[in-house]
Amino acid sequence: MSLRHAMLGLLTAGPASGYDLLKVFEISLNHVWPATQSQVYAELNRLAGAGLVKAAAEGPRGRKEYAITETGIAELRHWLTEVEPQRTHRFEALLRVFFLSELEPEQARTYLERQATAAEEDHAGLLELRESVSQGDDPLSLYGNIALEWGLRFTAMQREWADWAAERVASLNGLPAHPTAAAPPGGSPPSGAPPADPQADAPPAGRPA
Amino acid sequence: MSLRHAMLGLLTAGPASGYDLLKVFEISLNHVWPATQSQVYAELNRLAGAGLVKAAAEGPRGRKEYAITETGIAELRHWLTEVEPQRTHRFEALLRVFFLSELEPEQARTYLERQATAAEEDHAGLLELRESVSQGDDPLSLYGNIALEWGLRFTAMQREWADWAAERVASLNGLPAHPTAAAPPGGSPPSGAPPADPQADAPPAGRPA
DNA sequence: ATCTTACCTTCCTATGTTGACATGTCGCTA
DNA sequence: TAGCGACATGTCAACATAGGAAGGTAAGAT
């Protein structure tokens, strides 16, 4: 039940309405723990029923603000410290890789290259995000920055892996080499984007001691 | 509906029963796309109803083998090439990071250190897996290797990030430095484990061009 | 000969998740 | 002042996921 705790966590920053929380989910939590409107409102009512949050104020258009209670904070802390995080994840993009042998090698390479592009776009988006919040008057909190850093490293890793994999598929199938990533339509090379892997044959992951 | 396609994908390797598929999910697909028994059997029936697989044989103990049909293969290819992979993921371990400010810095560091340990264990498990399959008579298929490489890079990244984050939390809160990872109980340093980040202040992710 | 351990499927309940639909309010502006 | 867009909540049906109970069969070990 992570949704519940995500909402409790958001409410520690101050009272908010379902609508407010929804915005946060859409904007900043979307790639970490997506939630829909129906989930948020329903969970808010359950949370209130369980005494973990309480209605704090009523606003203009039927707006209802909720605040986290002491019980709610205790529950959040308990979750953070005592409950084991779930270890299994679902990676649809990776699942597909297992079955890429059903396609022609060139199609497989196309798929991997698309993954690389997508990862690079995500990476660029996060870099922008970092800039925009750094310029605000108060710097992102420590933990916000740590989470952002995770995103940067993850997207960089994805990009490098997909590039490596695409090249491997190509070279093992005698496909013509691609012109080392067609220059982006913008013109000058974007700085801050993770560079492609230098060599394609030696995976750098399981490093020697 | 990725479960459906995962099952189709597995059936391209040859006919199998629900039980067989279940084993594959438990053993090799568990960290990519977990599935339960109730899901697998139910989906198999739906798949058969939709003509994407067909009952191929009846075995000893009520065992029913299914084989993928032409329609099924076409559907799998369609999914691989035409359907956009889902871009949003749920990372519970990362979600928690957003709310770590609710804890004492030392507790937050403990959490991050546990993440680092878990990532290292996962990494070690994958290295073992790679050894065990490399020693088998036929090498893992190209795409199996590519997926495995993803896992190795992912766990290495997680480990490095968590180490970095734990140190950052400590240093920004004046916590005593830990003795650079207590020596593992085994004795000699394990080779193959990803090394800790050299310096703790300069995140290497958003590399300059 | 019996016992245990896999093998193998079906059914059930509870919970989580999605997407759509329904409903209404307030503030701005053409 | 009419209309539009943002604000704001609620409900519903369908599907996905988790976990377990129940039931039975075959093979191998003691």
PDB file of C-alpha atoms (C1' of nucleotides) in Angstrom, chain A residues 1 3 33-39 46 60-61, chain C residues 15-22 24-27:
ATOM      1  CA  MET A   1       0.000   0.000   0.000  1.00  0.00           C
ATOM      2  CA  LEU A   3      -0.111   5.032  -2.442  1.00  0.00           C
ATOM      3  CA  TRP A  33       4.590   6.352  -8.282  1.00  0.00           C
ATOM      4  CA  PRO A  34       1.789   7.330 -10.659  1.00  0.00           C
ATOM      5  CA  ALA A  35      -1.723   7.732  -9.288  1.00  0.00           C
ATOM      6  CA  THR A  36      -5.049   8.595 -10.812  1.00  0.00           C
ATOM      7  CA  GLN A  37      -7.676  10.970  -9.575  1.00  0.00           C
ATOM      8  CA  SER A  38     -10.063   8.217  -8.562  1.00  0.00           C
ATOM      9  CA  GLN A  39      -7.364   6.638  -6.471  1.00  0.00           C
ATOM     10  CA  ARG A  46     -10.109   5.985   3.600  1.00  0.00           C
ATOM     11  CA  PRO A  60     -14.220  27.803  -2.412  1.00  0.00           C
ATOM     12  CA  ARG A  61     -15.550  25.092  -4.737  1.00  0.00           C
TER      13      ARG A  61
ATOM     14  C1'  DT C  15      -7.059  -5.248  -2.963  1.00  0.00           C
ATOM     15  C1'  DG C  16      -4.949  -2.132  -6.356  1.00  0.00           C
ATOM     16  C1'  DT C  17      -5.298   0.365 -10.694  1.00  0.00           C
ATOM     17  C1'  DT C  18      -7.285   2.486 -14.801  1.00  0.00           C
ATOM     18  C1'  DG C  19     -10.260   5.326 -17.460  1.00  0.00           C
ATOM     19  C1'  DA C  20     -14.500   7.244 -18.138  1.00  0.00           C
ATOM     20  C1'  DC C  21     -18.470   9.576 -16.740  1.00  0.00           C
ATOM     21  C1'  DA C  22     -21.131  12.755 -13.873  1.00  0.00           C
ATOM     22  C1'  DG C  24     -20.962  21.381  -9.951  1.00  0.00           C
ATOM     23  C1'  DT C  25     -18.322  26.041  -8.770  1.00  0.00           C
ATOM     24  C1'  DC C  26     -15.551  30.035  -9.391  1.00  0.00           C
ATOM     25  C1'  DG C  27     -12.952  33.703 -11.987  1.00  0.00           C
TER      26       DG C  27
END
